[in-house]
PDB file of C-alpha atoms in Angstrom:
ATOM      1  CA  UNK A   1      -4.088   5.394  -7.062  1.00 71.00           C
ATOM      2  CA  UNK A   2      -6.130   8.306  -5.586  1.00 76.00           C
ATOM      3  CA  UNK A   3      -7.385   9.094  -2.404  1.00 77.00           C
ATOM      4  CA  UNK A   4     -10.289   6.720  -2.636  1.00 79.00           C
ATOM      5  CA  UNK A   5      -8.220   4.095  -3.451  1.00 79.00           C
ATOM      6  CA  UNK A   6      -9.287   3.817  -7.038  1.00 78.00           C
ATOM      7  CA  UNK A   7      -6.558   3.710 -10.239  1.00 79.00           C
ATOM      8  CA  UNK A   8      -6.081   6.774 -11.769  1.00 79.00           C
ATOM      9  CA  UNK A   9      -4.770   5.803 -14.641  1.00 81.00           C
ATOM     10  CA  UNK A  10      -2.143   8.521 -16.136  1.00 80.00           C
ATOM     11  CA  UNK A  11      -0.209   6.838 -18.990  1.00 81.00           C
ATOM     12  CA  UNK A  12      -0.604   3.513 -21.513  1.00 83.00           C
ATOM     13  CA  UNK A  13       2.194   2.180 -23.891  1.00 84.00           C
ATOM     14  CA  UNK A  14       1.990  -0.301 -26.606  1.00 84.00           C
ATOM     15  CA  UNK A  15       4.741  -2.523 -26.736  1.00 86.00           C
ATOM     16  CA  UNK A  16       5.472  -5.661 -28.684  1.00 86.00           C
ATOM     17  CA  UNK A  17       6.147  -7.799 -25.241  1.00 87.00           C
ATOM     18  CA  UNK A  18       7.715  -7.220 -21.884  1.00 88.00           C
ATOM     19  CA  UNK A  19      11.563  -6.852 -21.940  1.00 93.00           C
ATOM     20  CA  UNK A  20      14.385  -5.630 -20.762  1.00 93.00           C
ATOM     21  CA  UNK A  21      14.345  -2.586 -23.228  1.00 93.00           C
ATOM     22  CA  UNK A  22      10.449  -2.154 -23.292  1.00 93.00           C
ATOM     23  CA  UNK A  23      10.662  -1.535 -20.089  1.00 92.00           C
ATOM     24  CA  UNK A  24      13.228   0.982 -19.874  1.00 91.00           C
ATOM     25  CA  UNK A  25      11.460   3.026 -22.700  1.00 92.00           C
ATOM     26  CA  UNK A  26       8.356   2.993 -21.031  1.00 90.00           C
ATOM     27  CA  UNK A  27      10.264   3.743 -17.164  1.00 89.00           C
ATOM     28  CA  UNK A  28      11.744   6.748 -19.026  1.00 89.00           C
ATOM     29  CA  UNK A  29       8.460   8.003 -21.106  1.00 89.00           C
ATOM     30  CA  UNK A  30       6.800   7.769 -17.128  1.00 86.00           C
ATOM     31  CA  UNK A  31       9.905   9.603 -15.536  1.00 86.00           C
ATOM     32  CA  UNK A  32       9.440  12.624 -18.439  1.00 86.00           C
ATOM     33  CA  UNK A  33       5.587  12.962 -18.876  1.00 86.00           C
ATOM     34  CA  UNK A  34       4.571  11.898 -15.302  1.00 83.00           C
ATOM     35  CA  UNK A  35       7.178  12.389 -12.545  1.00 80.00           C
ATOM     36  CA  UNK A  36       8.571  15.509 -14.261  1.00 81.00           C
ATOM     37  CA  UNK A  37      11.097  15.658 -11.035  1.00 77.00           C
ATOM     38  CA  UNK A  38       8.262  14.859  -8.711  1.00 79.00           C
ATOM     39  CA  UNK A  39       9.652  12.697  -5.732  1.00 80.00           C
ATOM     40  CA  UNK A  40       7.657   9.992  -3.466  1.00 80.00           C
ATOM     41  CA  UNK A  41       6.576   7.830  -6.474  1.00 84.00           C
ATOM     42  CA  UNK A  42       6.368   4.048  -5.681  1.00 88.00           C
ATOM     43  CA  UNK A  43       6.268   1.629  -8.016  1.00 89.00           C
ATOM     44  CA  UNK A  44       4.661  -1.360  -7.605  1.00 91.00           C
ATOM     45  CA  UNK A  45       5.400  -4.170  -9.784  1.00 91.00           C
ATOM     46  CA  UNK A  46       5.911  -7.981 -10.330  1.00 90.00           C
ATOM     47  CA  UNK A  47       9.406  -9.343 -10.328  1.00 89.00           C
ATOM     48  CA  UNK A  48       9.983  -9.718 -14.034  1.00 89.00           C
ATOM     49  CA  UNK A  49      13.172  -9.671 -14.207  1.00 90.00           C
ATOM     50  CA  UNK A  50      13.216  -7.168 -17.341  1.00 92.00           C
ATOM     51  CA  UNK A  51      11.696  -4.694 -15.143  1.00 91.00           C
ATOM     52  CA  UNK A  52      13.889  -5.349 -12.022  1.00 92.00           C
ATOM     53  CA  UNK A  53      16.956  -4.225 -13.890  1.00 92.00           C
ATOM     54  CA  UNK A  54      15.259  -1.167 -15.987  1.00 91.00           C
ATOM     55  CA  UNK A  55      14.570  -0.008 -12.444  1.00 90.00           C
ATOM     56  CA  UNK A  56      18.181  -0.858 -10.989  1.00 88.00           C
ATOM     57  CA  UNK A  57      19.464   1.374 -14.291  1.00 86.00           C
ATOM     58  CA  UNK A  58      17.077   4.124 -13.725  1.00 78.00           C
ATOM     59  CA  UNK A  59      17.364   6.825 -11.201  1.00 75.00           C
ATOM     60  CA  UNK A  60      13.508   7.281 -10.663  1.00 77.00           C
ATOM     61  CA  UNK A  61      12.788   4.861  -8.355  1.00 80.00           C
ATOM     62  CA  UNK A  62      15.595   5.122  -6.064  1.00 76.00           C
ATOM     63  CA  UNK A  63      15.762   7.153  -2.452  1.00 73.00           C
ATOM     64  CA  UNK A  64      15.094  10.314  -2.633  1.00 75.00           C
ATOM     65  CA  UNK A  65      13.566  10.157  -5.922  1.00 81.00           C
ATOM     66  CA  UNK A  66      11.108   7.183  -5.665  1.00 86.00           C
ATOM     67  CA  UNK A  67      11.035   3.661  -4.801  1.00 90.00           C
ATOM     68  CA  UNK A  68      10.420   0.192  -6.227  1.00 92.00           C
ATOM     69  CA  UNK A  69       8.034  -2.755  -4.404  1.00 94.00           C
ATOM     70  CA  UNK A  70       6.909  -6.193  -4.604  1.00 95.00           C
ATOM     71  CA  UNK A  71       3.063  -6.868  -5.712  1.00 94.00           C
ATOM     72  CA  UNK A  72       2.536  -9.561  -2.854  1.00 94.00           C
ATOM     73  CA  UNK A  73       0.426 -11.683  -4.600  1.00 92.00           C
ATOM     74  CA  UNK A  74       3.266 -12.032  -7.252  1.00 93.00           C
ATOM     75  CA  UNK A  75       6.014 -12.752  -4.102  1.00 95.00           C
ATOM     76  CA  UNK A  76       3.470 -15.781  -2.988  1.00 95.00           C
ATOM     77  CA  UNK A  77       2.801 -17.222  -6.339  1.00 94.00           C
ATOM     78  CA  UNK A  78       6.715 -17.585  -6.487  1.00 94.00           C
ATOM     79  CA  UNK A  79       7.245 -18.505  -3.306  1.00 95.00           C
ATOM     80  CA  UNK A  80       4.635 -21.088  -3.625  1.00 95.00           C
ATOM     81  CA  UNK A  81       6.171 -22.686  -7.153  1.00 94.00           C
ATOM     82  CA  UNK A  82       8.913 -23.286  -4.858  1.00 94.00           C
ATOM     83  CA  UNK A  83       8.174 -24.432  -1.052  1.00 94.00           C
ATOM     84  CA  UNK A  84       4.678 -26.151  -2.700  1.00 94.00           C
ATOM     85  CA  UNK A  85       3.031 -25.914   0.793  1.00 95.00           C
ATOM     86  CA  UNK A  86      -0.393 -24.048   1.062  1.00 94.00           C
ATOM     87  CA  UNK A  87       0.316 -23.478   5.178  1.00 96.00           C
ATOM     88  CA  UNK A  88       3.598 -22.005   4.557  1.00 96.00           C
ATOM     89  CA  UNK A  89       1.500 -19.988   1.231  1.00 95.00           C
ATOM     90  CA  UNK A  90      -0.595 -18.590   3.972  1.00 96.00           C
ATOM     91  CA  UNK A  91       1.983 -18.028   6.120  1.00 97.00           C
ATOM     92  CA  UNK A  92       3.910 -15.884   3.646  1.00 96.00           C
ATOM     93  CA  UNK A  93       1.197 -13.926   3.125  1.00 96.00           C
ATOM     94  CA  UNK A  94       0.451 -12.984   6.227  1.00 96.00           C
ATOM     95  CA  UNK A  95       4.063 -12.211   7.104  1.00 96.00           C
ATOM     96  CA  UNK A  96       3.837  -9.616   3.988  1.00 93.00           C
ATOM     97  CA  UNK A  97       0.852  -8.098   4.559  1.00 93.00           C
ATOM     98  CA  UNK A  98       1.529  -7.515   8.464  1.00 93.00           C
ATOM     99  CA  UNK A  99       2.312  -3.891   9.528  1.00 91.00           C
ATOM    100  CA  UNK A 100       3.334  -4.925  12.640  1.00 90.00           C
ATOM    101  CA  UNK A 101       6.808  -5.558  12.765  1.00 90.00           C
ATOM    102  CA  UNK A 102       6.729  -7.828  16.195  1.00 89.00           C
ATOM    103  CA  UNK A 103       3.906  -9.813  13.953  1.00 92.00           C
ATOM    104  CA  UNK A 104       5.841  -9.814  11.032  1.00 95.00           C
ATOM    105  CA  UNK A 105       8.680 -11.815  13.216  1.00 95.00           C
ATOM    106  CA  UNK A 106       6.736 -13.877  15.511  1.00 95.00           C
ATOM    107  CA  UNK A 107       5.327 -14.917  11.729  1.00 97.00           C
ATOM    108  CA  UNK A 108       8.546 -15.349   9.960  1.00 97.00           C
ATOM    109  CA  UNK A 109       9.779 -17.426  13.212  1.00 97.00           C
ATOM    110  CA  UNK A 110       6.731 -20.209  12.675  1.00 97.00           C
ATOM    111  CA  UNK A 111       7.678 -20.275   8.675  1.00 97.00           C
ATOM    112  CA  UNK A 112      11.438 -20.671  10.017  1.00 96.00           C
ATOM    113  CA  UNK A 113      10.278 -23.714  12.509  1.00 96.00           C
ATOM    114  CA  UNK A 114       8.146 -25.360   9.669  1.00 96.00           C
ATOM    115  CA  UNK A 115      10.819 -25.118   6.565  1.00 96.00           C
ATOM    116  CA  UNK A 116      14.427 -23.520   7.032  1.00 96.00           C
ATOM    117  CA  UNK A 117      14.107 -23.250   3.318  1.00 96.00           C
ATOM    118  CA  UNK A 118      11.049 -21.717   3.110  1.00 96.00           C
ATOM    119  CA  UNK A 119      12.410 -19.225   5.487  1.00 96.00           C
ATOM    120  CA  UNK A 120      15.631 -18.574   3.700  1.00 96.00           C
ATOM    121  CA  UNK A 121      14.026 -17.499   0.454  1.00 96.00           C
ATOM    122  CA  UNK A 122      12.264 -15.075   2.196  1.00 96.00           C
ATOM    123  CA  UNK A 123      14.788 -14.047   4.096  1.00 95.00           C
ATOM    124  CA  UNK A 124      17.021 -13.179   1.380  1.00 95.00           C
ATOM    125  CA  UNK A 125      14.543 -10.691  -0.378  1.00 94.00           C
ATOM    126  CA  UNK A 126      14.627  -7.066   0.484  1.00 94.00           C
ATOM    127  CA  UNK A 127      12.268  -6.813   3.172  1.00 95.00           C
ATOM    128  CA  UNK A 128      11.516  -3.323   2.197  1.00 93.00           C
ATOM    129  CA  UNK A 129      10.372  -4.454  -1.570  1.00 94.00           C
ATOM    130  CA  UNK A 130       7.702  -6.988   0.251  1.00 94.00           C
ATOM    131  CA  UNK A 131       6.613  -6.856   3.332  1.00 95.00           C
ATOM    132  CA  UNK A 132       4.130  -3.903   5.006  1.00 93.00           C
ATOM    133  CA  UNK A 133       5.980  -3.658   8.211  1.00 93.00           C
ATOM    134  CA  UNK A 134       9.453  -2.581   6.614  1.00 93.00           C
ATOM    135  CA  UNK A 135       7.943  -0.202   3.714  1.00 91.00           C
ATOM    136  CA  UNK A 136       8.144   3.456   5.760  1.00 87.00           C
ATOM    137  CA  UNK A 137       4.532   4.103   4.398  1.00 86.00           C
ATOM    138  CA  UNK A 138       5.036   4.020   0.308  1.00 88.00           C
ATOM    139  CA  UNK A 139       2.584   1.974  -0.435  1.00 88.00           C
ATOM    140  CA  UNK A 140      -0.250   4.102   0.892  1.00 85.00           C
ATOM    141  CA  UNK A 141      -1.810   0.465   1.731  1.00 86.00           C
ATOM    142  CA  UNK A 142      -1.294  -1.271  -1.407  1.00 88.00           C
ATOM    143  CA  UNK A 143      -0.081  -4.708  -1.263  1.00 90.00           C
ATOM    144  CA  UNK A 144      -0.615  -5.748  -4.512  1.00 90.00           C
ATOM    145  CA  UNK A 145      -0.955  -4.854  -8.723  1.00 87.00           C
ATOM    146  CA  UNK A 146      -5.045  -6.785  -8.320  1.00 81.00           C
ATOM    147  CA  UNK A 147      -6.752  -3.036  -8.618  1.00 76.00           C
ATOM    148  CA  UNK A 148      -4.677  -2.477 -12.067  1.00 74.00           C
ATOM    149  CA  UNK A 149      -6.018  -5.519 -13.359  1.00 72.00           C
ATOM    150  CA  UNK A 150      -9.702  -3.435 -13.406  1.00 71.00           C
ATOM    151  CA  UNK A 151      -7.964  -1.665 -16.209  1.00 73.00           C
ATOM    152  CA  UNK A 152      -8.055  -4.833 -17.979  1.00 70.00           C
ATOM    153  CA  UNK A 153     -12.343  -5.124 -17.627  1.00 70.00           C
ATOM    154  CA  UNK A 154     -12.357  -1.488 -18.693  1.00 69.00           C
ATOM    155  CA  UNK A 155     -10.352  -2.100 -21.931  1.00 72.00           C
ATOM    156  CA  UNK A 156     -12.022  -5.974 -22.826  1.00 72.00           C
ATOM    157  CA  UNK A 157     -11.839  -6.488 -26.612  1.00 72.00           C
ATOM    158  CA  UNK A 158      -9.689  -3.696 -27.384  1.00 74.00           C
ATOM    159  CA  UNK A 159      -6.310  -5.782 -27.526  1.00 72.00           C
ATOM    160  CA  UNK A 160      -6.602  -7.568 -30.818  1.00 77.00           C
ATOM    161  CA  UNK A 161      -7.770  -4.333 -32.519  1.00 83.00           C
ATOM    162  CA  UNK A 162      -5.325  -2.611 -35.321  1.00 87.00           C
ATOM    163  CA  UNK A 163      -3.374   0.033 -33.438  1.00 85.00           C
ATOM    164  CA  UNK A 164      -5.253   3.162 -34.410  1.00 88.00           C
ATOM    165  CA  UNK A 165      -8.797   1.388 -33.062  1.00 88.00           C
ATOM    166  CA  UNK A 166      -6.491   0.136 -29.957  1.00 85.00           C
ATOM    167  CA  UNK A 167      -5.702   3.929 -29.062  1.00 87.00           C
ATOM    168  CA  UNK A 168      -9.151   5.595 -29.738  1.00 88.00           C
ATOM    169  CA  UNK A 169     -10.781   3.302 -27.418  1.00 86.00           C
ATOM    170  CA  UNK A 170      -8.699   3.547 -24.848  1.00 85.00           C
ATOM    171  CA  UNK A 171      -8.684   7.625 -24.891  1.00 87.00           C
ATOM    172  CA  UNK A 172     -12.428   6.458 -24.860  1.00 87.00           C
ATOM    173  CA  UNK A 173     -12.794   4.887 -22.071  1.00 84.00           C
ATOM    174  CA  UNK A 174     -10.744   6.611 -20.584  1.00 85.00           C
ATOM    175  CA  UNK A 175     -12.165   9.690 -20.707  1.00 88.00           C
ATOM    176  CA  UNK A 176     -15.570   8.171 -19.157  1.00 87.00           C
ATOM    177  CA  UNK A 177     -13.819   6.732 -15.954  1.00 83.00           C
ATOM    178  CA  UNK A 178     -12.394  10.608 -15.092  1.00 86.00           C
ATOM    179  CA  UNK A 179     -16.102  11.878 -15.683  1.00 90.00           C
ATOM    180  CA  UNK A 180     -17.657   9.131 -13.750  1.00 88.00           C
ATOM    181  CA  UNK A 181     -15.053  10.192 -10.944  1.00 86.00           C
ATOM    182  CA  UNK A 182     -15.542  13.612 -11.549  1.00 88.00           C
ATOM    183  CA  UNK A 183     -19.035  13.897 -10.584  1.00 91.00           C
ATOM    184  CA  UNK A 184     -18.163  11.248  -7.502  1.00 87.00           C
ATOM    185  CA  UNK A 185     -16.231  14.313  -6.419  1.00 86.00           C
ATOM    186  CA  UNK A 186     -18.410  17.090  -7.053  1.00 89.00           C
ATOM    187  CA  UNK A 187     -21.101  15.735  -5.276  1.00 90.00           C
ATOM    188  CA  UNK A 188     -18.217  15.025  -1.885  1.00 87.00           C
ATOM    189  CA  UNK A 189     -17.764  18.201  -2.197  1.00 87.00           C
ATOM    190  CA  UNK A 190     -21.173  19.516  -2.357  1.00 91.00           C
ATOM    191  CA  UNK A 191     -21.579  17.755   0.261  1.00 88.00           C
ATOM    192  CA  UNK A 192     -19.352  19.383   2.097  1.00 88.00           C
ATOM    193  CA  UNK A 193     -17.042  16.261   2.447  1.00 84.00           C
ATOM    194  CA  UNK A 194     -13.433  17.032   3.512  1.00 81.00           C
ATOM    195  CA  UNK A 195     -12.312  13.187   3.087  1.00 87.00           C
ATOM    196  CA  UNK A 196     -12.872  10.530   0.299  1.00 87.00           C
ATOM    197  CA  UNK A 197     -15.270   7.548   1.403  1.00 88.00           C
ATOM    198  CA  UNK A 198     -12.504   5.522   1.632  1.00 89.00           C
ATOM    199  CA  UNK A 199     -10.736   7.415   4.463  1.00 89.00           C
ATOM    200  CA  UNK A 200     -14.039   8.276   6.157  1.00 91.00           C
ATOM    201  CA  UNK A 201     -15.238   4.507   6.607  1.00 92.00           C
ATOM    202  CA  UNK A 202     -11.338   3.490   7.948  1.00 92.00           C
ATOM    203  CA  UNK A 203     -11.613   6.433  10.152  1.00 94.00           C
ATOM    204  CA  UNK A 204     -15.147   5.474  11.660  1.00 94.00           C
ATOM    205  CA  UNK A 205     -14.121   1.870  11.693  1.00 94.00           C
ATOM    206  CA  UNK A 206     -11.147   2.790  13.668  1.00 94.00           C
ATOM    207  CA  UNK A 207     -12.673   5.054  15.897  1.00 93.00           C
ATOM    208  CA  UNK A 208     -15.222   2.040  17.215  1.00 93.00           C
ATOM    209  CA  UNK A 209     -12.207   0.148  18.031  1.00 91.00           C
ATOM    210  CA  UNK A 210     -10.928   2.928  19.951  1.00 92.00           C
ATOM    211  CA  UNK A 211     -13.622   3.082  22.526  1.00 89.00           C
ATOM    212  CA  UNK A 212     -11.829  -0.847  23.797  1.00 86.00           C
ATOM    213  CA  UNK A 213      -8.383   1.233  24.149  1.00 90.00           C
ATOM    214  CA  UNK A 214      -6.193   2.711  27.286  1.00 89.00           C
ATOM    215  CA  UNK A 215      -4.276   5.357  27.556  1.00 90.00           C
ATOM    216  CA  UNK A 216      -1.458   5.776  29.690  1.00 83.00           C
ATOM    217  CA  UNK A 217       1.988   6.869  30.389  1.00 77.00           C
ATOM    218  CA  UNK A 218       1.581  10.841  28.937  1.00 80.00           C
ATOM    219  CA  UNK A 219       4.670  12.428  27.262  1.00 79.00           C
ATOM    220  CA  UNK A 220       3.201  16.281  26.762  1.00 75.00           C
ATOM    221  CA  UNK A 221       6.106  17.843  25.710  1.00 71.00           C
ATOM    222  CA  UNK A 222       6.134  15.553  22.862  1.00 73.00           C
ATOM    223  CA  UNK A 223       2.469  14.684  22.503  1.00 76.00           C
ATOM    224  CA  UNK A 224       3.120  11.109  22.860  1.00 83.00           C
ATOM    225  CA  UNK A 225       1.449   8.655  24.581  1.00 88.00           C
ATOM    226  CA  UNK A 226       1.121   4.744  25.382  1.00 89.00           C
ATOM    227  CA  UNK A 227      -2.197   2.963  24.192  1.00 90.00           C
ATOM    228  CA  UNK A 228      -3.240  -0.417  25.984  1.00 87.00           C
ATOM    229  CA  UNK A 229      -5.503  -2.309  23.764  1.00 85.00           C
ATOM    230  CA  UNK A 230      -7.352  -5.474  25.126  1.00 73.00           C
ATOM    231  CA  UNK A 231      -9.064  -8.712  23.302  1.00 61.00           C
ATOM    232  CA  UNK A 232     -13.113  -8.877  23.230  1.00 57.00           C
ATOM    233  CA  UNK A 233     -12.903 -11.579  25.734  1.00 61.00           C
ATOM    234  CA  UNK A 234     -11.414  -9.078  27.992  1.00 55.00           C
ATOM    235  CA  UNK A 235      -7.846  -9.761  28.289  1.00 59.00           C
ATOM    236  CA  UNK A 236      -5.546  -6.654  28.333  1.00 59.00           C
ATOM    237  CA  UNK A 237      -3.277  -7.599  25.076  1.00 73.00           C
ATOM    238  CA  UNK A 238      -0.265  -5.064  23.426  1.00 83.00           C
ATOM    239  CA  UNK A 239       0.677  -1.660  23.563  1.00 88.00           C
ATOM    240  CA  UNK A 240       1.778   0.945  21.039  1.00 90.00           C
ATOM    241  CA  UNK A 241       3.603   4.087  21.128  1.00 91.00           C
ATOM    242  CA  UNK A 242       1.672   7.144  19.741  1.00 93.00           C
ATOM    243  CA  UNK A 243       3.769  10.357  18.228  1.00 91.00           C
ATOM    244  CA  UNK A 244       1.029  12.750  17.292  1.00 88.00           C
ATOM    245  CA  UNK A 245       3.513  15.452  16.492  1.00 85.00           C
ATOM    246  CA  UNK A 246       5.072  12.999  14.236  1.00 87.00           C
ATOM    247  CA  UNK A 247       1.934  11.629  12.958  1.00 88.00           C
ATOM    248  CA  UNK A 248       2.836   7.727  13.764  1.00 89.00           C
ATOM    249  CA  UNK A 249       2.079   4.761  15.938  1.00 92.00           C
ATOM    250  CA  UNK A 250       4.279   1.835  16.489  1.00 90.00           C
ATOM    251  CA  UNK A 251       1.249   0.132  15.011  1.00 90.00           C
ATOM    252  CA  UNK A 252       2.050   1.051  11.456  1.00 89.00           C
ATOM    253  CA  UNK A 253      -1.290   2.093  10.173  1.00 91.00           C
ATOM    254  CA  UNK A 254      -1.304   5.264  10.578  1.00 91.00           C
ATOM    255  CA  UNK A 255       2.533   5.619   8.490  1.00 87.00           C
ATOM    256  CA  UNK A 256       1.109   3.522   5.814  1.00 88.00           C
ATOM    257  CA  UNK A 257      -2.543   4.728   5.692  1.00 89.00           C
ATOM    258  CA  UNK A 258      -1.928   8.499   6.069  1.00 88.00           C
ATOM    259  CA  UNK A 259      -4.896   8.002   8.561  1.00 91.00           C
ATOM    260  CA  UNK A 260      -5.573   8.504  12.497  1.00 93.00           C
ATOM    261  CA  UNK A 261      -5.344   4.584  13.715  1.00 93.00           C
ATOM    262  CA  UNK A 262      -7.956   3.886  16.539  1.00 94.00           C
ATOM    263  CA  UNK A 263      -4.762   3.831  18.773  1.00 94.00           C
ATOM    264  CA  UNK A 264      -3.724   7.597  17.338  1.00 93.00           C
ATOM    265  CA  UNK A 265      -7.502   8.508  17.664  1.00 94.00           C
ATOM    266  CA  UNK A 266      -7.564   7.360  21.330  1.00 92.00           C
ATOM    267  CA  UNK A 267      -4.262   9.807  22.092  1.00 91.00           C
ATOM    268  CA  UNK A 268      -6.328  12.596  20.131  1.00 91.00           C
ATOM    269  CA  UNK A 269      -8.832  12.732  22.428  1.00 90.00           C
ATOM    270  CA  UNK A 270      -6.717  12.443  25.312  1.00 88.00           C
ATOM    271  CA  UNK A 271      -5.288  15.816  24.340  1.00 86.00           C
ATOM    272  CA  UNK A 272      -8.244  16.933  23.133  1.00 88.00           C
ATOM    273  CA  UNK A 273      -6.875  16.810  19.540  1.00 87.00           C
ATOM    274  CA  UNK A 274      -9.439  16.751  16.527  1.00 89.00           C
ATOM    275  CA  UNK A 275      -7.904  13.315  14.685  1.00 89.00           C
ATOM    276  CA  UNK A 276     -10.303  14.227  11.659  1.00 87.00           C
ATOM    277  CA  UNK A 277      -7.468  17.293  10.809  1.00 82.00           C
ATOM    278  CA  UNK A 278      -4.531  14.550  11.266  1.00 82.00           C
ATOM    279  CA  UNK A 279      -5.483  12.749   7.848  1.00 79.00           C
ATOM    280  CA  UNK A 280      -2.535  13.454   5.610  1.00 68.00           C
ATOM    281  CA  UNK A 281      -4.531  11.409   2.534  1.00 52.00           C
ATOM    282  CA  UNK A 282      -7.219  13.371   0.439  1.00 40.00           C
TER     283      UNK A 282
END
């Protein structure tokens, strides 16, 4: 993904299916043509079990190197074949798309009081692989493998072609989504735009919300400070912890994001701090 939140797409392989082996190839063709020793890849992925264990085997996708997550869409169709319950479906989902962690409990306790098994199949995942509020900020806000599945529309009636036709087109089209994006780019630029559109339009949306925010309880030594935010009906509601320095807030947004929450925003002007130059995502 790039900064706009659009696939990139960097590498294709034609296998005969998805296995255990076909996956390993392909893990290994990514970690010497594309990662090249880079670290902070994340890999997100279904739970095919092929996969699972390529990734187990390999040393890519393992701290410091990388890691591996859940497509959450994939953990609820699973979890659904199993519990069968659309209220507990849409409880799952909102439990692993929360960033919040006090959320994310408060969500897992209602699945727990509706279906102890529900809540045990959950529980015995990795938190880390699925849910928001436990992934430190790897998945740059992507909860799920749906934008990949555009690559799909871009290659229609290209599958069943001999192999030689299957690879021209491809390089094909291709080649036309990077100049399509290219001029997208030249014309930010022109324009003098430091940020993509998709971190300008968070940022603005955020910074509404801000204006209904509090803050209080200063830390300057540490640039840190306590945000109060409050429902529309007027009732004072949570607060979060802002670390400017440390570019966070208990929130989770701004970790996961790489952009100035409304709460972080809020602290910035209480210091008089420009949260435009605390986006870490171009």
């Amino acid at each position: 993904m790039d900064g706009n939140q659009q696939v990139l797409p960097l590498a294709f392989a034609i296998v005969d299916e998805e296995t255990y082996p076909s996956w390993k190839w392909f893990l290994q063709q990514l970690s010497r043509y594309v990662r090249r020793g880079r670290r902070g890849m994340c890999l997100i992925s279904d739970r095919h079990g092929g996969l699972i264990k390529a990734v187990r085997e390999g040393p890519d996708f393992a701290s410091p190197h990388g890691v591996h997550r859940y497509c959450l869409r994939h953990v609820c169709s699973n979890f659904n074949s199993i519990i069968k319950n659309v209220v507990l479906k849409d409880l799952c989902w909102q439990a692993d798309s929360e960033y919040q962690l006090r959320k994310f409990n408060r969500i897992m306790e209602e699945i727990k009081k509706q279906s102890v098994k529900a809540f045990a199949y959950l529980d015995q995942i990795n938190k880390e692989k699925w849910t928001a509020s436990h992934d430190g900020g790897w998945r740059c806000g992507i909860l799920t493998t749906n934008m990949s599945e555009c690559i799909n529309g871009v290659l229609k009636g290209a599958r069943r072609l001999p192999v030689s036709a299957l690879v021209e087109i491809t390089l094909e089209r291709t080649v036309h989504c990077f100049r399509v994006q290219a001029i997208k780019g030249q014309k930010m630029l022109q324009n003098n735009q430091l940020w993509t559109d998709f971190a300008c339009k968070m940022f603005i949306s955020w910074q509404q919300k801000a204006v209904e925010h509090t803050v209080t309880k200063y830390s300057h030594v540490q640039q840190s400070a306590s945000v109060v935010t409050r429902r529309q009906n007027g009732h004072w509601m949570n607060t979060h912890v802002v670390k400017i320095a440390n570019r966070e807030c208990s929130c989770g947004k701004w970790n996961q994001f790489g952009i100035p929450c409304s709460h972080a925003q809020k602290v910035c002007g209480a210091y008089n701090i420009s949260a435009w130059l605390r986006i870490i995502m171009i």
